Coordinates of N, CA, C and O in Angstrom, one line a residue:
M1492 N 0.8 -1.2 0.0 CA 0.0 0.0 0.0 C 0.9 1.3 0.0 O 2.0 1.2 0.5
S1493 N 0.3 2.3 -0.5 CA 1.0 3.6 -0.6 C 0.7 4.4 0.7 O -0.2 4.1 1.5
K1494 N 1.5 5.5 0.9 CA 1.2 6.3 2.0 C -0.2 6.9 1.9 O -0.9 7.0 2.9
F1495 N -0.6 7.2 0.7 CA -2.0 7.8 0.5 C -3.0 6.8 0.9 O -3.9 7.1 1.7
S1496 N -2.9 5.5 0.5 CA -3.9 4.5 0.8 C -3.9 4.2 2.3 O -5.0 4.2 3.0
D1497 N -2.7 4.1 2.9 CA -2.6 4.0 4.4 C -3.3 5.1 5.1 O -4.0 4.9 6.1
N1498 N -3.0 6.4 4.6 CA -3.6 7.5 5.3 C -5.1 7.6 5.2 O -5.8 7.9 6.2
I1499 N -5.7 7.3 4.1 CA -7.1 7.4 4.0 C -7.8 6.3 4.8 O -8.9 6.5 5.3
V1500 N -7.2 5.1 4.9 CA -7.7 4.0 5.7 C -7.7 4.5 7.2 O -8.7 4.4 7.9
F1501 N -6.6 5.1 7.6 CA -6.4 5.5 9.0 C -7.4 6.7 9.3 O -8.0 6.6 10.3
L1502 N -7.5 7.7 8.4 CA -8.3 8.8 8.7 C -9.8 8.4 8.7 O -10.6 8.9 9.5
R1503 N -10.2 7.5 7.8 CA -11.6 7.0 7.9 C -11.9 6.3 9.2 O -12.9 6.5 9.8
G1504 N -10.9 5.5 9.7 CA -11.1 4.8 10.9 C -11.2 5.8 12.1 O -12.0 5.6 13.0
K1505 N -10.5 6.9 12.0 CA -10.5 7.9 13.1 C -11.9 8.5 13.2 O -12.4 9.0 14.2
K1506 N -12.6 8.5 12.0 CA -14.0 9.1 12.0 C -15.1 8.0 12.2 O -16.2 8.3 12.1
N1507 N -14.6 6.8 12.4 CA -15.5 5.7 12.6 C -16.6 5.6 11.5 O -17.8 5.4 11.7
M1508 N -16.1 5.7 10.3 CA -17.0 5.6 9.1 C -16.7 4.3 8.3 O -15.6 3.8 8.3
T1509 N -17.8 3.8 7.7 CA -17.6 2.7 6.8 C -17.1 3.2 5.5 O -17.2 4.4 5.1
Q1510 N -16.6 2.3 4.6 CA -16.2 2.7 3.3 C -17.4 3.2 2.5 O -17.3 4.2 1.8
Q1511 N -18.6 2.6 2.7 CA -19.8 3.0 2.0 C -20.2 4.4 2.4 O -20.5 5.3 1.6
E1512 N -20.1 4.7 3.7 CA -20.5 6.1 4.2 C -19.6 7.1 3.6 O -20.1 8.2 3.1
L1513 N -18.3 6.8 3.6 CA -17.4 7.8 3.0 C -17.5 7.9 1.5 O -17.5 9.1 1.0
A1514 N -17.7 6.8 0.8 CA -17.9 6.9 -0.6 C -19.1 7.7 -1.0 O -19.1 8.5 -1.9
D1515 N -20.2 7.5 -0.2 CA -21.4 8.3 -0.4 C -21.1 9.8 -0.3 O -21.6 10.6 -1.1
L1516 N -20.4 10.2 0.8 CA -20.1 11.6 1.0 C -19.2 12.2 -0.1 O -19.3 13.4 -0.4
L1517 N -18.4 11.4 -0.7 CA -17.5 11.8 -1.7 C -18.1 11.6 -3.1 O -17.4 11.9 -4.1
F1518 N -19.3 11.2 -3.2 CA -20.1 10.9 -4.4 C -19.3 9.9 -5.3 O -19.1 10.1 -6.5
L1519 N -18.9 8.8 -4.7 CA -18.2 7.7 -5.4 C -19.0 6.4 -5.1 O -19.7 6.3 -4.1
T1520 N -18.7 5.4 -6.0 CA -19.2 4.1 -5.6 C -18.2 3.5 -4.6 O -17.1 3.9 -4.5
R1521 N -18.7 2.6 -3.8 CA -17.9 1.9 -2.8 C -16.7 1.3 -3.5 O -15.6 1.3 -3.0
S1522 N -17.0 0.6 -4.6 CA -15.9 -0.2 -5.2 C -14.8 0.8 -5.7 O -13.6 0.4 -5.6
R1523 N -15.1 1.9 -6.2 CA -14.1 2.9 -6.6 C -13.3 3.4 -5.4 O -12.1 3.5 -5.5
Y1524 N -14.0 3.7 -4.3 CA -13.3 4.2 -3.1 C -12.4 3.1 -2.6 O -11.2 3.3 -2.2
V1525 N -12.9 1.9 -2.5 CA -12.1 0.7 -2.0 C -10.8 0.6 -2.8 O -9.7 0.3 -2.3
A1526 N -10.9 0.8 -4.1 CA -9.7 0.7 -5.0 C -8.6 1.7 -4.5 O -7.4 1.4 -4.6
Y1527 N -9.0 2.8 -4.0 CA -8.0 3.8 -3.5 C -7.4 3.4 -2.2 O -6.2 3.5 -2.0
E1528 N -8.3 2.8 -1.3 CA -7.8 2.3 0.0 C -6.8 1.2 -0.2 O -5.9 1.1 0.5
Y1529 N -7.1 0.3 -1.1 CA -6.2 -0.9 -1.4 C -5.0 -0.6 -2.2 O -4.2 -1.4 -2.5
G1530 N -5.0 0.7 -2.8 CA -3.8 1.1 -3.6 C -3.9 0.5 -5.0 O -2.8 0.4 -5.7
R1531 N -5.0 0.0 -5.4 CA -5.1 -0.6 -6.8 C -5.1 0.4 -7.8 O -4.8 0.2 -9.0
T1532 N -5.6 1.6 -7.5 CA -5.6 2.7 -8.4 C -5.5 4.0 -7.6 O -5.7 4.1 -6.4
E1533 N -5.1 5.1 -8.4 CA -4.9 6.4 -7.7 C -6.0 7.3 -8.2 O -6.4 7.3 -9.4
P1534 N -6.6 8.1 -7.3 CA -7.7 9.0 -7.7 C -7.2 10.2 -8.5 O -6.1 10.6 -8.4
P1535 N -8.1 10.6 -9.4 CA -7.8 11.9 -10.1 C -7.9 13.1 -9.2 O -8.3 13.0 -8.0
I1536 N -7.4 14.2 -9.6 CA -7.2 15.4 -8.8 C -8.5 15.8 -8.2 O -8.6 16.2 -7.0
E1537 N -9.7 15.7 -8.9 CA -10.9 16.1 -8.4 C -11.3 15.3 -7.1 O -11.8 15.9 -6.1
I1538 N -11.0 14.0 -7.1 CA -11.3 13.2 -5.9 C -10.3 13.5 -4.8 O -10.6 13.5 -3.6
L1539 N -9.0 13.7 -5.2 CA -8.0 14.1 -4.1 C -8.5 15.4 -3.4 O -8.3 15.5 -2.2
L1540 N -9.0 16.3 -4.2 CA -9.5 17.6 -3.6 C -10.7 17.3 -2.6 O -10.7 17.9 -1.6
R1541 N -11.6 16.5 -3.0 CA -12.7 16.1 -2.1 C -12.2 15.5 -0.8 O -12.7 15.8 0.2
I1542 N -11.3 14.5 -1.0 CA -10.8 13.8 0.2 C -10.0 14.8 1.1 O -10.2 14.9 2.3
S1543 N -9.2 15.7 0.5 CA -8.4 16.7 1.2 C -9.3 17.6 2.0 O -9.1 17.9 3.2
K1544 N -10.4 18.1 1.4 CA -11.3 19.0 2.0 C -12.1 18.3 3.1 O -12.3 18.9 4.2
F1545 N -12.5 17.1 2.9 CA -13.2 16.3 3.9 C -12.4 16.2 5.2 O -12.9 16.4 6.3
Y1546 N -11.2 15.8 5.0 CA -10.3 15.6 6.2 C -9.6 16.9 6.7 O -8.9 16.8 7.7
N1547 N -9.7 18.0 5.9 CA -9.1 19.2 6.3 C -7.6 19.0 6.4 O -6.9 19.5 7.3
I1548 N -7.0 18.4 5.4 CA -5.6 18.1 5.3 C -5.1 18.3 3.9 O -5.9 18.0 2.9
S1549 N -3.9 18.8 3.7 CA -3.5 19.1 2.3 C -3.2 17.9 1.5 O -2.9 16.8 2.1
I1550 N -3.4 18.0 0.2 CA -3.1 16.9 -0.7 C -1.7 16.4 -0.5 O -1.4 15.2 -0.5
D1551 N -0.8 17.4 -0.4 CA 0.7 17.1 -0.2 C 0.9 16.1 0.9 O 1.6 15.1 0.8
L1552 N 0.3 16.5 2.1 CA 0.5 15.6 3.3 C -0.2 14.3 3.1 O 0.3 13.2 3.5
L1553 N -1.4 14.2 2.5 CA -2.0 12.9 2.2 C -1.2 12.0 1.4 O -1.2 10.8 1.6
L1554 N -0.4 12.6 0.5 CA 0.4 11.8 -0.4 C 1.8 11.5 0.1 O 2.4 10.4 -0.3
T1555 N 2.3 12.3 1.0 CA 3.8 12.1 1.3 C 4.1 11.9 2.7 O 5.2 11.5 3.0
V1556 N 3.2 12.1 3.7 CA 3.5 11.9 5.1 C 2.6 10.8 5.7 O 1.4 10.7 5.4
D1557 N 3.2 10.0 6.5 CA 2.5 9.0 7.2 C 1.7 9.6 8.4 O 2.3 9.9 9.4
V1558 N 0.5 10.0 8.2 CA -0.3 10.7 9.2 C -0.5 9.9 10.5 O -0.9 10.5 11.5
R1559 N -0.3 8.6 10.4 CA -0.5 7.8 11.6 C 0.5 8.2 12.7 O 0.3 7.9 13.9
K1560 N 1.6 8.8 12.3 CA 2.7 9.1 13.2 C 2.5 10.4 14.0 O 3.3 10.8 14.8
F1561 N 1.4 11.1 13.6 CA 1.1 12.4 14.2 C -0.3 12.5 14.8 O -1.2 11.8 14.3
S1562 N -0.5 13.3 15.8 CA -1.9 13.5 16.3 C -2.5 14.5 15.3 O -1.8 15.2 14.6
I1563 N -3.8 14.5 15.3 CA -4.5 15.4 14.4 C -4.1 16.9 14.7 O -3.9 17.7 13.8
D1564 N -3.9 17.2 16.0 CA -3.5 18.6 16.3 C -2.1 18.9 15.7 O -1.8 20.0 15.2
E1565 N -1.2 17.9 15.8 CA 0.1 18.1 15.2 C 0.1 18.2 13.7 O 0.8 19.0 13.1
I1566 N -0.8 17.5 13.0 CA -1.0 17.6 11.6 C -1.4 19.0 11.2 O -0.9 19.6 10.3
M1567 N -2.4 19.5 12.0 CA -2.9 20.8 11.7 C -1.9 21.9 11.9 O -1.9 23.0 11.2
E1568 N -0.9 21.7 12.7 CA 0.2 22.7 12.9 C 1.4 22.5 12.0 O 2.2 23.4 11.9
L1569 N 1.4 21.5 11.2 CA 2.5 21.3 10.2 C 2.4 22.5 9.2 O 1.4 22.8 8.7
P1570 N 3.6 23.1 8.9 CA 3.6 24.3 8.0 C 3.1 23.9 6.6 O 2.5 24.7 5.9
E1571 N 3.3 22.7 6.2 CA 2.8 22.3 4.8 C 1.3 22.1 4.7 O 0.8 21.9 3.7
N1572 N 0.7 22.0 5.9 CA -0.8 21.7 5.9 C -1.6 23.0 5.8 O -2.1 23.5 6.8
R1573 N -1.6 23.6 4.6 CA -2.4 24.8 4.5 C -3.5 24.6 3.5 O -3.3 24.1 2.4
I1574 N -4.7 25.0 3.9 CA -5.8 24.9 3.0 C -6.2 26.4 2.7 O -6.4 27.2 3.6
V1575 N -6.2 26.7 1.4 CA -6.5 28.1 1.0 C -8.0 28.2 0.9 O -8.6 27.4 0.1
L1576 N -8.6 29.0 1.6 CA -10.1 29.3 1.5 C -10.3 30.5 0.7 O -9.6 31.5 0.8
P1577 N -11.4 30.5 -0.1 CA -11.7 31.7 -0.9 C -12.1 32.8 0.0 O -12.7 32.6 1.0
I1578 N -11.7 34.0 -0.4 CA -12.0 35.2 0.4 C -13.3 35.7 -0.2 O -13.5 35.9 -1.4
R1579 N -14.2 35.9 0.8 CA -15.6 36.4 0.4 C -15.6 37.9 0.4 O -15.2 38.6 1.3
V1580 N -16.0 38.5 -0.8 CA -16.1 39.9 -0.9 C -17.6 40.3 -1.0 O -18.3 39.8 -1.9
D1581 N -18.0 41.1 -0.1 CA -19.4 41.5 -0.1 C -19.6 42.7 -0.9 O -18.9 43.6 -1.0

């Protein structure tokens, strides 16, 4: 398995969600989501963005860091974990 697949399995477990529940939230079939968890295929950027936003973690960290080695608070403090939010102009 890749770091990415290990990470999404771990993060899903932290949320106590089934593969089906997460697949539904990401607008995927369960079989497609399972292929990502098992490392059989890699998701396109659109899916990476959805997963990244759902867990509030950067794509870079999802792909390159073993998040199991850090607490969620530590992950949020990592300088590479930046999520850019659009600025609302009224």
